[in-house]
N, CA, C and O atoms as a GROMACS GRO file, in nm:
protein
  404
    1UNK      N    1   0.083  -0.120   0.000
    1UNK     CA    2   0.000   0.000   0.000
    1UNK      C    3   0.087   0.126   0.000
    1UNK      O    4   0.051   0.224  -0.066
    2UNK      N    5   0.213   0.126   0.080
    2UNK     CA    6   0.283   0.215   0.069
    2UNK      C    7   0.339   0.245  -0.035
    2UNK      O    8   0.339   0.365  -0.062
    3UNK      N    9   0.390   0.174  -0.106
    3UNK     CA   10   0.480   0.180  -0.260
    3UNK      C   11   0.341   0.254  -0.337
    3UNK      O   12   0.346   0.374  -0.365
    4UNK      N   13   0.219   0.172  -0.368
    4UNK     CA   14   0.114   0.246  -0.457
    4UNK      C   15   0.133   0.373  -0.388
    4UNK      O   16   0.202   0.439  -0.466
    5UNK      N   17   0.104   0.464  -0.254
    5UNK     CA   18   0.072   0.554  -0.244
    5UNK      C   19   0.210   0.664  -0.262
    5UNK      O   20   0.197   0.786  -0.279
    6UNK      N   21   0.331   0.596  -0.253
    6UNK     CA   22   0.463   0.661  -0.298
    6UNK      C   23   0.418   0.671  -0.488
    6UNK      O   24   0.397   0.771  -0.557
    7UNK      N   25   0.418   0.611  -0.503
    7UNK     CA   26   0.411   0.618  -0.680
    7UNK      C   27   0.278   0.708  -0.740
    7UNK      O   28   0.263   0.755  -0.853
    8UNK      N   29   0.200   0.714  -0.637
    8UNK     CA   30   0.066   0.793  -0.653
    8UNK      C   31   0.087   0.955  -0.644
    8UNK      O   32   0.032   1.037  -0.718
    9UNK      N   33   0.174   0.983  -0.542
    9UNK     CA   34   0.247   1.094  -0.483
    9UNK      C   35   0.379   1.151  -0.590
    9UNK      O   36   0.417   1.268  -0.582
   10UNK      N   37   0.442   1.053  -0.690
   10UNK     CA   38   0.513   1.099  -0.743
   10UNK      C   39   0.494   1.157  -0.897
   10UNK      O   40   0.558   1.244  -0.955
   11UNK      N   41   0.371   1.068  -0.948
   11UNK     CA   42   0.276   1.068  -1.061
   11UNK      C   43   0.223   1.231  -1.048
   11UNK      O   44   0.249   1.335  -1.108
   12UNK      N   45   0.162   1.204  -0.971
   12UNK     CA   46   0.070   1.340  -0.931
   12UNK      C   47   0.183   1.475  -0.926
   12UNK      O   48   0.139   1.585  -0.961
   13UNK      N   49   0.289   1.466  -0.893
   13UNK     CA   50   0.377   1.579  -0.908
   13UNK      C   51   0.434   1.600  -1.024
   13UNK      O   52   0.419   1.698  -1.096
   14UNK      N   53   0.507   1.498  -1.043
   14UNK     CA   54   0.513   1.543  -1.228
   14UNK      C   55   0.396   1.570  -1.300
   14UNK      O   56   0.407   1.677  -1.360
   15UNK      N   57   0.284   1.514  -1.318
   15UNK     CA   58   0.135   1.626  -1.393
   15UNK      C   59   0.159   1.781  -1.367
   15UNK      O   60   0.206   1.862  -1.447
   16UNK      N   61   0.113   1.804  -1.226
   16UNK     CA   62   0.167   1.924  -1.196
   16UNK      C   63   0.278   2.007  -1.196
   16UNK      O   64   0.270   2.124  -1.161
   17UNK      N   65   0.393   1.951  -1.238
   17UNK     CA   66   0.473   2.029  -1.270
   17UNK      C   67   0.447   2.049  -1.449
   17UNK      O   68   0.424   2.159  -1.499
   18UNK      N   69   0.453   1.937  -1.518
   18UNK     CA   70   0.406   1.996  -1.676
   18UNK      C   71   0.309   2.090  -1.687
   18UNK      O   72   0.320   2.178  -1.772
   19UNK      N   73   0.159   2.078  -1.568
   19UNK     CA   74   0.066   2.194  -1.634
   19UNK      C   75   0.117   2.278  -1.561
   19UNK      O   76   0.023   2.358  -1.564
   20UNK      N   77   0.185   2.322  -1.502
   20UNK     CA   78   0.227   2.472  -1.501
   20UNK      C   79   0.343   2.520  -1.612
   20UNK      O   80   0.352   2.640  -1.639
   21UNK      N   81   0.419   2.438  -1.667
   21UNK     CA   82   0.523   2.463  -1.812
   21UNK      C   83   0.464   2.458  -1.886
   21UNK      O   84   0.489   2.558  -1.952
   22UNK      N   85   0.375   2.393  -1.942
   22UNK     CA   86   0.276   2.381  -2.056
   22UNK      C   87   0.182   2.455  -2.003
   22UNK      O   88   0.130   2.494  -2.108
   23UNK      N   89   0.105   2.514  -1.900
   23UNK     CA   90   0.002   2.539  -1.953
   23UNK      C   91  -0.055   2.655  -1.947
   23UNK      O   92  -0.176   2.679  -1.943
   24UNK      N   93   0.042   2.738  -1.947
   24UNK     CA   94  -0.001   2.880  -2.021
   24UNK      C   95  -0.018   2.866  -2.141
   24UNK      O   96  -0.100   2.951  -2.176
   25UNK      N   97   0.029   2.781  -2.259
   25UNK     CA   98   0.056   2.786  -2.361
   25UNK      C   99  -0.082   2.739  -2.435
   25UNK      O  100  -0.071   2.639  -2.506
   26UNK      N  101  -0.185   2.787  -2.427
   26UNK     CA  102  -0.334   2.725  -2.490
   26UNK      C  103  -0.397   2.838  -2.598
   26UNK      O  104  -0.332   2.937  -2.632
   27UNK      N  105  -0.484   2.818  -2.629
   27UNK     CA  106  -0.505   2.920  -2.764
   27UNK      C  107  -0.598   3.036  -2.668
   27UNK      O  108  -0.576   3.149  -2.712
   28UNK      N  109  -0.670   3.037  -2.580
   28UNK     CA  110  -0.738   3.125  -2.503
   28UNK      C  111  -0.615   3.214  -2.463
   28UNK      O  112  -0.655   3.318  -2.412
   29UNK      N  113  -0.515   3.208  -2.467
   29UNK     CA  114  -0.366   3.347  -2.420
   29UNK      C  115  -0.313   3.377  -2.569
   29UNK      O  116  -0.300   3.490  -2.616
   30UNK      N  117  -0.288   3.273  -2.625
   30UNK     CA  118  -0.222   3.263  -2.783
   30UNK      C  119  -0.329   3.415  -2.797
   30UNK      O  120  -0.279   3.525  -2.778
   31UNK      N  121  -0.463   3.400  -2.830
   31UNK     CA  122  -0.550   3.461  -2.868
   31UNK      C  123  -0.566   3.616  -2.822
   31UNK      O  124  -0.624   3.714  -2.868
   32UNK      N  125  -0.498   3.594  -2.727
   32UNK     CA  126  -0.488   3.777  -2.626
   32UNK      C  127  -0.352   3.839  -2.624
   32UNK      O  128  -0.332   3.928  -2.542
   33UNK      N  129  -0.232   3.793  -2.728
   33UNK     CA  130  -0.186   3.831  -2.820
   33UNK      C  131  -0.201   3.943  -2.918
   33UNK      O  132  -0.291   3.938  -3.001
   34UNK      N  133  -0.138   4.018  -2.913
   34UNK     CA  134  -0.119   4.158  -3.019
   34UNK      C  135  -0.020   4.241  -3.044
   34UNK      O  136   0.039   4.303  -2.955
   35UNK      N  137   0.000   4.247  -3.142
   35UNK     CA  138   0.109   4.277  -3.208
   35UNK      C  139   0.139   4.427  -3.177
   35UNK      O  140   0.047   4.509  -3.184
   36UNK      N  141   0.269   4.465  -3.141
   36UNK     CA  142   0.314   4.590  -3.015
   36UNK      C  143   0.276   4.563  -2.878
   36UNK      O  144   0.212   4.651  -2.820
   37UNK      N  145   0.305   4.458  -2.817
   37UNK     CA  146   0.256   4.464  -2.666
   37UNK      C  147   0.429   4.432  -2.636
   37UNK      O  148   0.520   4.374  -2.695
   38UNK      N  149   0.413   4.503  -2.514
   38UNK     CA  150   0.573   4.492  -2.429
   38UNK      C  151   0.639   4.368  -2.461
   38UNK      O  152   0.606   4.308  -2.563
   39UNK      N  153   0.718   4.331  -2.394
   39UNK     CA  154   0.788   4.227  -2.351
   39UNK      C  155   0.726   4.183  -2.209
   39UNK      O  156   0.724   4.064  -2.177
   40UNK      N  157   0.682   4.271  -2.137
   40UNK     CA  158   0.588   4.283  -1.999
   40UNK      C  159   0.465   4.191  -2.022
   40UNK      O  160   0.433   4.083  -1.972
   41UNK      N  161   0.405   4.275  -2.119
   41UNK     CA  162   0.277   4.220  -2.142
   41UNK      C  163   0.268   4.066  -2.158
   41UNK      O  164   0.203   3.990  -2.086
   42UNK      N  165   0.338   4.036  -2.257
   42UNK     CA  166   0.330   3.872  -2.309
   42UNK      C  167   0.368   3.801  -2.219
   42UNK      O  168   0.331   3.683  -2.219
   43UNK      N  169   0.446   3.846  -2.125
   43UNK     CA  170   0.524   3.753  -2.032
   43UNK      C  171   0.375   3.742  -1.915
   43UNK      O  172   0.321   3.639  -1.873
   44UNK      N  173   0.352   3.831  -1.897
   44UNK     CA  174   0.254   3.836  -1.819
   44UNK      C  175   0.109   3.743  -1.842
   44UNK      O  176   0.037   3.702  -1.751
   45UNK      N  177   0.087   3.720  -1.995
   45UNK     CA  178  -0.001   3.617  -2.066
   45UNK      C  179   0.082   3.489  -2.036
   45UNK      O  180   0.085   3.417  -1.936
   46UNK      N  181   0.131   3.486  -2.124
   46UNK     CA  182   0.221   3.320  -2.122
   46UNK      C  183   0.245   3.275  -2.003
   46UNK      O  184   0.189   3.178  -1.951
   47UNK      N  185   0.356   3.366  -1.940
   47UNK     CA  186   0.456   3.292  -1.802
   47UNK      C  187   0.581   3.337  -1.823
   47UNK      O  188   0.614   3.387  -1.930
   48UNK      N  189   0.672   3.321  -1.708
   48UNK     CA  190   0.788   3.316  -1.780
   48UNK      C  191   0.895   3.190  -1.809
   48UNK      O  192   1.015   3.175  -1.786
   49UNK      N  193   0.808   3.118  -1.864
   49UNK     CA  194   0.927   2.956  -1.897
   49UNK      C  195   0.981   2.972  -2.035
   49UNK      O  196   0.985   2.884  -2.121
   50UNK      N  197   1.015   3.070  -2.044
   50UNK     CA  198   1.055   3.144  -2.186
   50UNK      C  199   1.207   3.101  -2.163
   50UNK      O  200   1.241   3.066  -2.050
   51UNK      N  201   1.321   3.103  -2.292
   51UNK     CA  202   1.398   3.070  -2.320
   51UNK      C  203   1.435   3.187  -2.384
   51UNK      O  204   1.362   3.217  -2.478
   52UNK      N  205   1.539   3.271  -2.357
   52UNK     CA  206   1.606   3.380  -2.475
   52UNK      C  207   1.637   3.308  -2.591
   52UNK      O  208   1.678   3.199  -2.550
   53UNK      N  209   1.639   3.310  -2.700
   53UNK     CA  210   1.686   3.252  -2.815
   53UNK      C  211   1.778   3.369  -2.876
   53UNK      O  212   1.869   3.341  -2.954
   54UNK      N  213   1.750   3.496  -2.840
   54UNK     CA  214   1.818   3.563  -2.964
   54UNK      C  215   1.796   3.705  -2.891
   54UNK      O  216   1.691   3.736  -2.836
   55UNK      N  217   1.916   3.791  -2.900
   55UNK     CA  218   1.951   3.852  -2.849
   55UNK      C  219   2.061   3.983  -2.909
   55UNK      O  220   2.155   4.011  -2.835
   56UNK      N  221   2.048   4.061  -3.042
   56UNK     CA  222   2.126   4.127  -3.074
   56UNK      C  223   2.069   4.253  -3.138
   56UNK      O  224   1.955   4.295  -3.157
   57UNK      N  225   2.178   4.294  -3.162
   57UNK     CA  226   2.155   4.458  -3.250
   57UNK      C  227   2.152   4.491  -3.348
   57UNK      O  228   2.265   4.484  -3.398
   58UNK      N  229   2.047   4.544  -3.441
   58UNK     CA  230   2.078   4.567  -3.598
   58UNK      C  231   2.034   4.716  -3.613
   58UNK      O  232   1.925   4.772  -3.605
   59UNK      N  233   2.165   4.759  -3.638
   59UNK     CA  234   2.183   4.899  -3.648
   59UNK      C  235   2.149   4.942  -3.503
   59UNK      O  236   2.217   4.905  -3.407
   60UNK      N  237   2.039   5.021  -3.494
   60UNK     CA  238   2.002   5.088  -3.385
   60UNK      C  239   1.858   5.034  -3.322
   60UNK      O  240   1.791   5.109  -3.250
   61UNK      N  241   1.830   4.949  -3.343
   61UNK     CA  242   1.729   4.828  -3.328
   61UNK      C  243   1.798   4.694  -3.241
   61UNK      O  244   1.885   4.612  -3.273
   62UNK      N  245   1.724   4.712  -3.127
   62UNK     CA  246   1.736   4.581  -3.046
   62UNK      C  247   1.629   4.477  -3.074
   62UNK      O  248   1.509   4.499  -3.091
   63UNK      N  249   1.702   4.339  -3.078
   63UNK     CA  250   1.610   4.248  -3.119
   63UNK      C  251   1.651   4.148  -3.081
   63UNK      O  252   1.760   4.101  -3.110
   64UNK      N  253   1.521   4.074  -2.966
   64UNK     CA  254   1.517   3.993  -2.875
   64UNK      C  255   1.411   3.890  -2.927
   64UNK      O  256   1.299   3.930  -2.959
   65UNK      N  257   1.445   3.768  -2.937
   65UNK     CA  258   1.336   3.646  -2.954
   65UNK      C  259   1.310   3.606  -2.806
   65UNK      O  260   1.391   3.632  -2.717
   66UNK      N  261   1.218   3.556  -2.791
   66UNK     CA  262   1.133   3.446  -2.674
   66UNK      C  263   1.114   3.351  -2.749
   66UNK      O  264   1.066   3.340  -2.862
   67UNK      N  265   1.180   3.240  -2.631
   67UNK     CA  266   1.110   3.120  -2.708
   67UNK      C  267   1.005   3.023  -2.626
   67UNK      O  268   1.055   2.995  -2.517
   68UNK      N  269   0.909   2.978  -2.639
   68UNK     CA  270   0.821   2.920  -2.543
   68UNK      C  271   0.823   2.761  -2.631
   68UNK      O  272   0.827   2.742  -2.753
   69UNK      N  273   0.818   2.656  -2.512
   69UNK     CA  274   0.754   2.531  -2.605
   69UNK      C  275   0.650   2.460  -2.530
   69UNK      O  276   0.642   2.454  -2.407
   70UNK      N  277   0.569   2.407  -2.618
   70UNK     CA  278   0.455   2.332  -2.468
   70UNK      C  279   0.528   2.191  -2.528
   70UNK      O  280   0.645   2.177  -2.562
   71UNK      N  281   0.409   2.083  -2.528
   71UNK     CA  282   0.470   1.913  -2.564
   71UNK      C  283   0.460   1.938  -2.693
   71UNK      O  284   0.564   1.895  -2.745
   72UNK      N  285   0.385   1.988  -2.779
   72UNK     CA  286   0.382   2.000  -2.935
   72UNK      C  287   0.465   2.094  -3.019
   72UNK      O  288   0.531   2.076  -3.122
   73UNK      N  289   0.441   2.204  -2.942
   73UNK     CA  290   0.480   2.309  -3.039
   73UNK      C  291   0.585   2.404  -2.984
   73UNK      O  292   0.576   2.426  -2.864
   74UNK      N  293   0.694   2.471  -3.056
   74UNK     CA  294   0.750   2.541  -3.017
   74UNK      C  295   0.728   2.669  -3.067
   74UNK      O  296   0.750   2.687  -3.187
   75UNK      N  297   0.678   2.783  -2.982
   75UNK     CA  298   0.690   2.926  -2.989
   75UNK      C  299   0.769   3.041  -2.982
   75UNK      O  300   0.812   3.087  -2.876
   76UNK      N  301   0.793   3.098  -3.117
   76UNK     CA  302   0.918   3.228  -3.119
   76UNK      C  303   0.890   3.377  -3.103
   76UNK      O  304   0.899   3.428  -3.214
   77UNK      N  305   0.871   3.435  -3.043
   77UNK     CA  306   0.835   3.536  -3.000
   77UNK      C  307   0.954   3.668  -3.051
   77UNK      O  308   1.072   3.673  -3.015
   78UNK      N  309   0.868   3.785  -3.161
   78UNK     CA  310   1.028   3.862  -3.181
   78UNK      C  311   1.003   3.956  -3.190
   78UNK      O  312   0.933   4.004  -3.278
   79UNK      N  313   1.074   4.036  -3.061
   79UNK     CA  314   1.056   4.206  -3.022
   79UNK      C  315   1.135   4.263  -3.120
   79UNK      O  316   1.226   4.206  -3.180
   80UNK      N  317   1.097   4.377  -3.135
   80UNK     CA  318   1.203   4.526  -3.192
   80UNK      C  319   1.174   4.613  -3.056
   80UNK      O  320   1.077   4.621  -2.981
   81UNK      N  321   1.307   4.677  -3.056
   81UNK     CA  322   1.318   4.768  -2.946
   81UNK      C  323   1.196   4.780  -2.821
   81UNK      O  324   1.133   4.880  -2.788
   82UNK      N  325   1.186   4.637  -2.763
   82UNK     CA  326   1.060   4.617  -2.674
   82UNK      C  327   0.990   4.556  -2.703
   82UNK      O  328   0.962   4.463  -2.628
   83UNK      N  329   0.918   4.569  -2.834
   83UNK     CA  330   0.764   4.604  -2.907
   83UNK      C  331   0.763   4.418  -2.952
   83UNK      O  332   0.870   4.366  -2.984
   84UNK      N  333   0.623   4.327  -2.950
   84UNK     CA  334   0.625   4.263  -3.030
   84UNK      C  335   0.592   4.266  -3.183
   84UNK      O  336   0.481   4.293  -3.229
   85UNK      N  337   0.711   4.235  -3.259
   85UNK     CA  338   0.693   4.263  -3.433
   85UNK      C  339   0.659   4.119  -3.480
   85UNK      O  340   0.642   4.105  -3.601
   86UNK      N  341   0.647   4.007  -3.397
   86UNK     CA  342   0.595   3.878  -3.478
   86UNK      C  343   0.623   3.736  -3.416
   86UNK      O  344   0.732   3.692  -3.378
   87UNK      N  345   0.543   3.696  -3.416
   87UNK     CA  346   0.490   3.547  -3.356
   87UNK      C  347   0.516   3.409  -3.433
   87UNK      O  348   0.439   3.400  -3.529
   88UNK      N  349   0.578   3.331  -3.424
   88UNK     CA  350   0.594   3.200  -3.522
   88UNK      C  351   0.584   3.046  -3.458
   88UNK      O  352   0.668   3.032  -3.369
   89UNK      N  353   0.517   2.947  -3.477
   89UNK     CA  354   0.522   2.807  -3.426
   89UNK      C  355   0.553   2.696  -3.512
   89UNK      O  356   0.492   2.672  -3.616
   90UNK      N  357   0.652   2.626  -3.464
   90UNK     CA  358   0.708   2.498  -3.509
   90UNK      C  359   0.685   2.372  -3.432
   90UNK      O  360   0.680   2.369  -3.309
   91UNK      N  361   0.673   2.279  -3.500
   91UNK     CA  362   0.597   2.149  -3.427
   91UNK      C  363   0.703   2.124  -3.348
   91UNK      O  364   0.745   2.230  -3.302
   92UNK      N  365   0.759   2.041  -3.316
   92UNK     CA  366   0.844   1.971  -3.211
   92UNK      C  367   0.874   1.823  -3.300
   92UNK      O  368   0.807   1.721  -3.315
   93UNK      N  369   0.989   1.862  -3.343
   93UNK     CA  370   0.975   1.714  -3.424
   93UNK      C  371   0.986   1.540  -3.306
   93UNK      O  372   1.045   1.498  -3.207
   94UNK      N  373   0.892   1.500  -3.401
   94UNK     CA  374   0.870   1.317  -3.320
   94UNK      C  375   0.923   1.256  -3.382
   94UNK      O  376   0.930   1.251  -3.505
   95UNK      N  377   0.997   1.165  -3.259
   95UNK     CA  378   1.089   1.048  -3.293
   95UNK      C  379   1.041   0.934  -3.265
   95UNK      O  380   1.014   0.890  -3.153
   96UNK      N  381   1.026   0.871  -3.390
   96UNK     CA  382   0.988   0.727  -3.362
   96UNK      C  383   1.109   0.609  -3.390
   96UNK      O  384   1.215   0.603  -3.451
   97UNK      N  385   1.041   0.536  -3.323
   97UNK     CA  386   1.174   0.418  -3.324
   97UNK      C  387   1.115   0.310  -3.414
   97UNK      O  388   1.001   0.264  -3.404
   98UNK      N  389   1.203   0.277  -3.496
   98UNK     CA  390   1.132   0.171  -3.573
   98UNK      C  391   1.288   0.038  -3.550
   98UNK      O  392   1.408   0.063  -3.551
   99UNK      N  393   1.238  -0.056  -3.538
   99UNK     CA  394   1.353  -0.188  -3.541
   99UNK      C  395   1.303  -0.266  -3.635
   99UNK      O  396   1.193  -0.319  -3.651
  100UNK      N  397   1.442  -0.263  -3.718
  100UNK     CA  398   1.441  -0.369  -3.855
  100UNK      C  399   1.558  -0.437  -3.786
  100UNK      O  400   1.641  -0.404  -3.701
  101UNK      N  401   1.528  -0.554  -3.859
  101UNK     CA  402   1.586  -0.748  -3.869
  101UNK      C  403   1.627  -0.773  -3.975
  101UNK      O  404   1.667  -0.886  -4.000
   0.00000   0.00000   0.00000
């Protein structure tokens, strides 16, 4: 009984730790999204389990990516001087295992 309720206890914490990494990431926030909102703002929608991806200067323009991923998809997030200028998602590529004989 003890082992089930150890394994019950450990199950249950990993869920909860994914829906809080994943689960800002749903189309009801996707959707409250708009194009010129801070770096504040979005963080404040999403979360912050953001990843810097990108980080430099062109000309006199700072330009910062966010990157967000839930289990499917990965999200790029890309400021100009603050401002969001554009949003992009890539699947998460799946690996399958196949065994040949």
């Amino acid at each position: 009984m003890k082992k089930l309720l150890f394994y019950f206890i450990i199950s249950l914490s990993i869920i909860s730790c994914g829906a809080k990494y994943y689960g800002q990431m749903n189309s009801d926030n996707m959707n409250k999204l708009k194009l010129g909102m801070t770096i504040q703002q979005v963080t404040d929608i999403l979360g912050d389990t953001y990843k810097i991806s990108k980080n430099e200067m062109v000309g006199t323009n700072e330009i910062k990516v966010l990157s967000y991923r839930n289990a499917e998809e990965f999200y790029n997030f890309t400021f100009e001087n603050g401002l969001l200028k554009k949003w992009d998602r890539e699947l998460v590529p799946q690996i399958h295992s196949s065994k040949t004989e």
